[in-house]
CSV table of C-alpha atoms in Angstrom, one decimal:
chain,number,residue,atom,x,y,z
A,85,MET,CA,19.3,-2.3,11.1
A,86,LEU,CA,17.9,1.1,10.2
A,87,HIS,CA,20.1,4.1,11.2
A,88,PRO,CA,18.3,7.5,11.3
A,89,LYS,CA,20.0,10.8,10.7
A,90,PRO,CA,20.3,12.5,14.1
A,91,GLU,CA,18.6,15.7,12.8
A,92,THR,CA,15.5,13.7,11.8
A,93,ILE,CA,14.8,12.1,15.2
A,94,ALA,CA,13.1,15.1,17.0
A,95,SER,CA,10.6,15.7,14.1
A,96,ASP,CA,9.9,12.0,13.8
A,97,ARG,CA,9.0,11.9,17.5
A,98,THR,CA,6.5,14.6,16.9
A,99,GLU,CA,5.0,12.8,14.0
A,100,ALA,CA,4.9,9.6,16.0
A,101,GLY,CA,2.8,11.4,18.6
A,102,LYS,CA,0.4,12.6,16.0
A,103,LEU,CA,0.0,9.1,14.6
A,104,GLN,CA,-0.7,7.7,18.0
A,105,ARG,CA,-3.4,10.3,18.7
A,106,LYS,CA,-5.1,9.5,15.4
A,107,LEU,CA,-5.2,5.8,16.1
A,108,LEU,CA,-6.6,6.4,19.6
A,109,ARG,CA,-9.4,8.5,18.1
A,110,ALA,CA,-10.3,5.8,15.6
A,111,GLY,CA,-11.7,3.5,18.3
A,112,GLY,CA,-11.1,0.4,20.3
A,113,LEU,CA,-11.0,-2.4,17.7
A,114,VAL,CA,-8.5,-5.1,18.6
A,115,PHE,CA,-7.6,-7.9,16.2
A,116,PRO,CA,-5.6,-11.1,16.3
A,117,ALA,CA,-1.9,-10.2,16.0
A,118,ASP,CA,1.5,-11.6,15.5
A,119,ASP,CA,4.4,-11.7,18.0
A,120,TRP,CA,4.9,-7.9,17.5
A,121,ASP,CA,1.2,-7.1,18.2
A,122,VAL,CA,0.7,-6.1,14.5
A,123,PRO,CA,-2.8,-7.0,13.4
A,124,MET,CA,-2.9,-10.1,11.1
A,125,LEU,CA,-4.7,-9.7,7.7
A,126,MET,CA,-7.3,-12.2,6.7
A,127,LEU,CA,-6.3,-14.5,3.8
A,128,GLU,CA,-9.9,-14.9,2.7
A,129,TRP,CA,-10.1,-11.2,1.9
A,130,GLN,CA,-7.1,-10.7,-0.2
A,131,ALA,CA,-7.5,-9.4,-3.7
A,132,THR,CA,-7.7,-11.9,-6.5
A,133,GLY,CA,-7.6,-9.5,-9.5
A,134,LEU,CA,-7.8,-5.7,-10.1
A,135,GLU,CA,-11.4,-4.4,-9.7
A,136,LEU,CA,-11.8,-1.4,-12.1
A,137,PRO,CA,-11.8,1.5,-12.0
A,138,LEU,CA,-8.6,2.1,-10.0
A,139,ASP,CA,-8.6,5.5,-8.4
A,140,ALA,CA,-6.1,7.4,-6.2
A,141,TRP,CA,-7.8,8.3,-2.9
A,142,GLY,CA,-8.8,12.0,-3.1
A,143,SER,CA,-8.2,12.3,-6.8
A,144,LYS,CA,-11.9,13.0,-7.6
A,145,ALA,CA,-15.1,13.9,-5.9
A,146,LYS,CA,-16.3,11.2,-3.6
A,147,LYS,CA,-19.3,9.4,-5.1
A,148,ARG,CA,-20.6,6.1,-3.9
A,149,GLY,CA,-20.0,3.0,-6.0
A,150,THR,CA,-17.9,4.8,-8.7
A,151,THR,CA,-14.5,3.2,-7.7
A,152,GLY,CA,-13.6,-0.5,-7.9
A,153,THR,CA,-10.2,-0.1,-6.1
A,154,PHE,CA,-8.5,2.7,-4.2
A,155,HIS,CA,-4.8,3.2,-3.9
A,156,PHE,CA,-2.5,5.5,-1.9
A,157,TYR,CA,0.5,6.1,-4.1
A,158,GLN,CA,0.5,9.8,-3.5
A,159,ASP,CA,1.4,12.4,-0.8
A,160,ASP,CA,0.7,11.1,2.7
A,161,TYR,CA,-1.4,14.1,3.7
A,162,LYS,CA,-4.1,13.2,1.3
A,163,PHE,CA,-5.0,10.0,3.2
A,164,THR,CA,-3.8,10.3,6.8
A,165,GLN,CA,-7.3,11.3,7.8
A,166,LEU,CA,-8.3,7.7,7.3
A,167,LEU,CA,-6.3,6.8,10.5
A,168,SER,CA,-8.9,8.5,12.6
A,169,ASN,CA,-11.8,7.7,10.3
A,170,PRO,CA,-11.1,4.4,8.5
A,171,MET,CA,-14.7,3.9,7.6
A,172,ALA,CA,-14.7,6.8,5.3
A,173,LEU,CA,-13.3,4.5,2.6
A,174,PRO,CA,-15.9,1.7,2.9
A,175,ALA,CA,-18.6,4.4,2.9
A,176,LEU,CA,-17.8,4.8,-0.9
A,177,TYR,CA,-18.5,1.1,-1.5
A,178,PRO,CA,-15.2,0.1,-3.3
A,179,LYS,CA,-14.6,-3.6,-3.7
A,180,ALA,CA,-10.9,-3.5,-2.9
A,181,ALA,CA,-8.1,-1.3,-1.7
A,182,CYS,CA,-4.4,-1.1,-1.7
A,183,GLU,CA,-2.9,-0.6,1.7
A,184,LEU,CA,-1.9,2.9,2.9
A,185,ASN,CA,1.5,3.7,1.5
A,186,PHE,CA,3.4,5.9,4.0
A,187,SER,CA,6.6,7.6,2.9
A,188,THR,CA,9.7,6.0,4.4
A,189,ASP,CA,13.3,5.4,3.6
A,190,LEU,CA,16.3,3.8,5.2
A,191,ASN,CA,16.8,6.8,7.5
A,192,THR,CA,13.3,6.4,9.0
A,193,PRO,CA,13.8,5.6,12.7
A,194,LEU,CA,12.7,2.0,13.4
A,195,ALA,CA,10.4,3.0,16.3
A,196,TYR,CA,8.5,5.4,14.0
A,197,LEU,CA,8.5,2.8,11.1
A,198,MET,CA,6.9,0.2,13.4
A,199,GLY,CA,4.1,2.7,14.2
A,200,LEU,CA,3.4,3.2,10.5
A,201,ILE,CA,3.3,-0.5,9.9
A,202,TYR,CA,0.9,-1.0,12.7
A,203,ALA,CA,-1.3,1.8,11.4
A,204,LYS,CA,-1.2,0.3,7.8
A,205,ARG,CA,-2.1,-3.2,8.9
A,206,TRP,CA,-4.8,-2.1,11.5
A,207,THR,CA,-6.5,0.0,8.8
A,208,SER,CA,-6.5,-2.8,6.3
A,209,ARG,CA,-7.9,-5.3,8.8
A,210,VAL,CA,-10.7,-2.8,9.7
A,211,TRP,CA,-11.6,-2.7,6.0
A,212,GLN,CA,-11.6,-6.5,5.8
A,213,SER,CA,-13.4,-7.3,9.0
A,214,GLU,CA,-15.9,-4.4,9.0
A,215,ALA,CA,-16.6,-4.0,5.3
A,216,ALA,CA,-15.5,-7.1,3.4
A,217,ILE,CA,-13.0,-5.1,1.3
A,218,ARG,CA,-10.3,-7.1,-0.5
A,219,ILE,CA,-6.8,-5.9,0.2
A,220,TRP,CA,-3.6,-5.5,-1.9
A,221,VAL,CA,-0.6,-5.6,0.4
A,222,ASP,CA,1.8,-2.7,-0.2
A,223,VAL,CA,5.4,-3.5,-1.0
A,224,ASN,CA,6.6,-0.1,-2.0
A,225,PHE,CA,9.6,-0.1,0.3
A,226,ALA,CA,13.3,-1.0,0.3
A,227,ALA,CA,14.2,-4.7,0.6
A,228,GLU,CA,16.1,-3.9,3.8
A,229,GLN,CA,12.8,-3.1,5.5
A,230,ALA,CA,11.0,-6.3,4.6
A,231,PRO,CA,11.4,-8.0,8.0
A,232,TRP,CA,9.3,-5.3,9.5
A,233,GLN,CA,7.2,-4.1,6.6
A,234,LEU,CA,5.6,-7.5,6.1
A,235,LEU,CA,4.6,-8.1,9.8
A,236,GLY,CA,1.0,-9.0,9.9
A,237,VAL,CA,0.9,-10.4,6.4
A,238,PRO,CA,0.3,-14.2,6.6
A,239,LYS,CA,2.4,-16.6,4.6
A,240,GLY,CA,0.6,-17.6,1.5
A,241,TRP,CA,-0.7,-14.1,0.8
A,242,ARG,CA,-0.7,-13.6,-3.0
A,243,ALA,CA,-1.9,-10.0,-3.8
A,244,TYR,CA,0.6,-7.2,-3.7
A,245,SER,CA,0.9,-3.7,-5.1
A,246,THR,CA,3.6,-1.0,-5.5
A,247,ARG,CA,4.5,2.2,-7.4
A,248,GLY,CA,6.4,2.0,-10.7
A,249,CYS,CA,10.0,3.1,-10.2
A,250,GLY,CA,10.7,4.8,-13.5
A,251,ASP,CA,14.1,3.7,-15.0
A,252,ASN,CA,14.9,1.6,-11.9
A,253,PHE,CA,13.0,-1.5,-12.7
A,254,GLN,CA,15.3,-3.6,-10.4
A,255,TYR,CA,13.6,-1.9,-7.5
A,256,ASN,CA,10.2,-3.3,-8.6
A,257,LEU,CA,11.8,-6.7,-9.4
A,258,ASP,CA,13.2,-6.8,-5.8
A,259,GLN,CA,9.7,-6.1,-4.5
A,260,TRP,CA,8.2,-8.8,-6.6
A,261,GLU,CA,10.7,-11.3,-5.2
A,262,MET,CA,9.9,-10.2,-1.7
A,263,ALA,CA,6.2,-10.8,-2.4
A,264,CYS,CA,6.9,-14.3,-3.9
A,265,GLU,CA,8.9,-15.2,-0.8
A,266,ARG,CA,6.0,-14.3,1.4
A,267,ALA,CA,3.5,-16.0,-0.8
A,268,GLU,CA,5.7,-19.1,-1.0
A,269,THR,CA,5.0,-19.3,-4.7
A,270,LYS,CA,5.6,-17.3,-7.9
A,271,GLU,CA,1.9,-17.5,-8.7
A,272,ILE,CA,0.9,-14.2,-7.3
A,273,VAL,CA,-1.1,-11.1,-8.5
A,274,PHE,CA,1.3,-8.1,-8.7
A,275,LEU,CA,0.0,-4.6,-9.4
A,276,VAL,CA,2.3,-1.8,-10.4
A,277,VAL,CA,0.9,1.8,-10.6
A,278,GLY,CA,2.7,4.2,-12.9
A,279,GLY,CA,6.4,4.4,-13.8
A,280,GLY,CA,6.3,5.1,-17.5
A,281,LYS,CA,6.6,3.1,-20.7
A,282,LYS,CA,9.6,1.1,-19.7
A,283,ILE,CA,8.0,-0.1,-16.5
A,284,LYS,CA,4.8,-0.9,-18.4
A,285,GLU,CA,6.7,-3.0,-20.9
A,286,GLN,CA,8.5,-4.9,-18.2
A,287,CYS,CA,5.2,-5.6,-16.4
A,288,THR,CA,3.6,-6.9,-19.5
A,289,LYS,CA,6.6,-9.2,-20.2
A,290,ARG,CA,6.2,-10.7,-16.7
A,291,HIS,CA,2.4,-10.9,-16.7
A,292,TRP,CA,2.1,-8.4,-13.9
A,293,ILE,CA,-0.9,-6.0,-13.8
A,294,TRP,CA,0.1,-2.4,-14.7
A,295,ALA,CA,-2.0,0.7,-14.4
A,296,PRO,CA,-1.1,4.3,-15.4
A,297,SER,CA,-0.6,6.9,-12.7
A,298,PHE,CA,-2.8,10.0,-12.3
A,299,TRP,CA,0.0,12.1,-13.8
A,300,GLU,CA,0.3,9.9,-16.8
A,301,ARG,CA,-3.4,10.2,-17.5
A,302,ALA,CA,-3.5,13.9,-16.8
A,303,THR,CA,-0.8,14.5,-19.4
A,304,GLY,CA,-2.6,12.3,-22.0
A,305,LYS,CA,-0.2,9.3,-21.8
A,306,PHE,CA,-1.5,5.7,-21.8
A,307,GLU,CA,-5.1,6.9,-22.3
A,308,GLY,CA,-7.6,4.1,-22.1
A,309,GLU,CA,-5.1,1.5,-20.6
A,310,GLY,CA,-5.2,-0.3,-17.3
A,311,ALA,CA,-6.8,1.7,-14.6
A,312,GLY,CA,-10.0,3.8,-14.3
A,313,LYS,CA,-10.1,7.5,-15.3
A,314,ASP,CA,-8.5,8.8,-12.1
A,315,GLY,CA,-6.0,6.1,-11.3
A,316,ARG,CA,-2.9,7.8,-9.9
């Protein structure tokens, strides 16, 4: 059970209202859903490998056909406009995308969290159904949230992404285990963005895909490895 801090509830209600309005403006697409009415992703349009270059959404001037995969491991405000205009991403002709990664923690009210999960899955399903974009399911969240965060992800899904957690590799390992449980196999493709040398070494050891963050490239670290020029 998630227990919010009392002082956060009022502001989260306001944010929930903003989220609802953005989704309403996005149009009337309705997709097959699970028992919680969360849109189900399409197994046939899951990622099978990392399409390069990997770019953070909004990290560079938008030019068609110059990005293989977009990710959203960055500040939420940089991508929330996609909730009201999800086709802005397909307009740039990427081959794949990681799911939207909204900032949450164990103090996030469950009602608000469910709205974010719906928004994440709905946007991913739009990209699959309307533009044949392959999807990496986001697992950048605490294990305690897994029963909700994986709603709409069919069993057998094998493509997952997350953000590297610096010195706390156990956090990423827990995410990998959650992904394997959902996939019902350890034969998955697991993408980790950033986190530094220690995370990169652990990813290499386990045959995960690792890509440097935007900050790591901007500071000259890991030049020429993993992602495209502007991967964040």
